[in-house]
Coordinates of C-alpha atoms in Angstrom, one line a residue:
M1 CA 24.9 -0.3 -2.3
R2 CA 21.6 1.5 -2.3
K3 CA 21.7 1.8 -6.1
F4 CA 22.3 -1.9 -6.4
L5 CA 19.4 -2.6 -4.0
I6 CA 17.0 -0.3 -6.0
A7 CA 18.2 -2.0 -9.3
S8 CA 17.5 -5.4 -7.8
V9 CA 14.0 -4.4 -6.7
A10 CA 13.4 -2.9 -10.2
A11 CA 14.4 -6.2 -11.8
V12 CA 12.0 -8.1 -9.6
C13 CA 9.3 -5.6 -10.5
I14 CA 9.8 -6.1 -14.2
A15 CA 9.6 -9.8 -13.8
G16 CA 6.9 -9.5 -11.1
S17 CA 3.9 -11.7 -11.0
V18 CA 0.3 -11.0 -11.3
S19 CA -2.0 -13.5 -9.6
A20 CA -3.3 -16.4 -11.7
D21 CA -6.8 -15.4 -10.8
G22 CA -6.5 -12.1 -12.5
H23 CA -7.2 -9.8 -9.5
G24 CA -3.8 -8.0 -9.7
P25 CA -4.9 -5.0 -11.7
A26 CA -8.0 -4.4 -9.6
I27 CA -6.0 -4.7 -6.4
A28 CA -3.3 -2.4 -7.6
G29 CA -6.0 0.0 -8.7
V30 CA -7.5 0.2 -5.3
I31 CA -4.1 0.8 -3.6
Q32 CA -3.2 3.5 -6.2
S33 CA -6.6 5.2 -5.8
Q34 CA -6.0 5.4 -2.0
I35 CA -2.5 6.8 -2.6
D36 CA -3.9 9.3 -5.0
A37 CA -6.5 10.4 -2.4
F38 CA -3.7 10.8 0.2
L39 CA -1.7 13.0 -2.3
A40 CA -4.8 15.2 -2.6
D41 CA -5.2 15.3 1.2
D42 CA -8.6 13.7 0.6
F43 CA -8.8 11.5 3.6
A44 CA -12.5 10.9 3.3
T45 CA -12.0 9.3 -0.1
A46 CA -8.9 7.4 1.1
F47 CA -10.9 6.0 4.0
T48 CA -13.4 4.5 1.6
F49 CA -10.7 2.1 0.3
A50 CA -10.1 0.7 3.8
S51 CA -11.9 -2.4 4.9
P52 CA -14.9 -2.2 7.2
G53 CA -12.7 -3.5 10.1
I54 CA -10.2 -0.7 9.5
R55 CA -12.9 1.9 9.3
M56 CA -14.4 0.6 12.5
M57 CA -11.0 0.7 14.2
F58 CA -10.4 4.3 13.4
G59 CA -14.0 5.6 13.4
S60 CA -13.4 8.6 11.2
S61 CA -11.4 9.7 8.2
E62 CA -9.7 12.4 10.2
R63 CA -8.2 9.9 12.7
F64 CA -7.3 7.6 9.8
G65 CA -5.6 10.4 8.0
S66 CA -3.6 11.4 11.2
M67 CA -2.4 7.8 11.5
V68 CA -1.2 7.7 7.9
R69 CA 0.5 11.1 8.1
D70 CA 2.3 10.1 11.4
G71 CA 2.9 6.4 10.9
Y72 CA 3.2 6.0 7.1
P73 CA 4.6 9.3 5.7
M74 CA 5.9 7.4 2.7
V75 CA 2.4 6.5 1.7
W76 CA 1.0 9.9 2.4
R77 CA 3.6 11.6 0.2
P78 CA 5.4 9.1 -2.0
A79 CA 7.9 10.2 -4.6
E80 CA 7.4 6.9 -6.6
V81 CA 5.2 3.8 -6.3
T82 CA 6.0 0.5 -7.9
Y83 CA 3.9 -2.6 -7.7
L84 CA 5.8 -5.8 -7.0
D85 CA 4.5 -9.4 -6.5
L86 CA 1.0 -10.2 -5.6
E87 CA 1.1 -13.1 -3.2
T88 CA -1.3 -15.1 -1.1
E89 CA -1.1 -15.4 2.7
G90 CA -3.7 -17.3 4.6
G91 CA -5.8 -17.6 1.4
R92 CA -6.0 -13.8 0.9
P93 CA -4.1 -11.6 -1.5
V94 CA -1.2 -9.6 -0.3
Q95 CA 0.3 -7.0 -2.7
K96 CA 3.9 -5.9 -2.2
V97 CA 4.5 -2.3 -3.1
L98 CA 7.8 -0.5 -3.3
I99 CA 7.4 3.1 -2.3
T100 CA 10.2 5.6 -2.5
D101 CA 9.8 8.5 -0.1
Q102 CA 10.5 12.2 -0.8
S103 CA 14.1 11.7 0.5
G104 CA 14.8 8.9 -2.0
V105 CA 14.6 6.1 0.6
P106 CA 12.9 2.9 -0.7
H107 CA 10.3 1.1 1.5
V108 CA 8.6 -2.2 0.7
L109 CA 5.1 -2.5 2.1
K110 CA 2.6 -5.4 2.2
Y111 CA -1.0 -4.4 1.5
Y112 CA -3.4 -7.1 2.9
M113 CA -6.5 -7.2 0.8
I114 CA -10.0 -8.5 1.3
E115 CA -12.9 -8.7 -1.2
T116 CA -16.1 -7.2 0.0
E117 CA -19.5 -6.5 -1.5
N118 CA -17.9 -3.1 -2.5
G119 CA -15.0 -4.8 -4.2
W120 CA -11.4 -5.1 -3.1
Q121 CA -10.5 -3.1 0.1
I122 CA -7.3 -2.7 2.1
N123 CA -7.4 -4.6 5.4
G124 CA -4.0 -3.6 6.7
V125 CA -0.5 -2.5 5.7
T126 CA 2.9 -3.5 7.1
V127 CA 6.3 -2.1 6.3
L128 CA 8.9 -4.8 5.7
E129 CA 12.4 -4.6 7.2
A130 CA 15.1 -3.2 5.0
G131 CA 16.5 -6.7 4.5
A132 CA 13.2 -7.8 2.9
L133 CA 13.8 -5.5 -0.2
G134 CA 15.5 -8.4 -2.0
A135 CA 12.7 -10.8 -1.1

């Protein structure tokens, strides 16, 4: 069943959409840059990809890093990252990302993006329920 689920998600990825306005590559680039910083344990750099509201909420890259390590271990140490659909919610882009953790378990996350004077930034992340993998 798990292999079928992963294959289904991969099929969606291959046919995945990039937004009509062309922001998909830039948004995926920001998310990937933050993930790369997490992989290097460079929380100061990872923090720069967070929106001003997120940075204000956590106050420091150390607190932000602790939250990611504890609350989003699949993001801190992903085994595989695949970009799915870029959608719009409330007029803002939301990038779905399939992250397979080190144990081989797939997770679909929604990255809520905002455009600032510094370019695209991550304004929040939610992990979808397992049933949402086929969505």
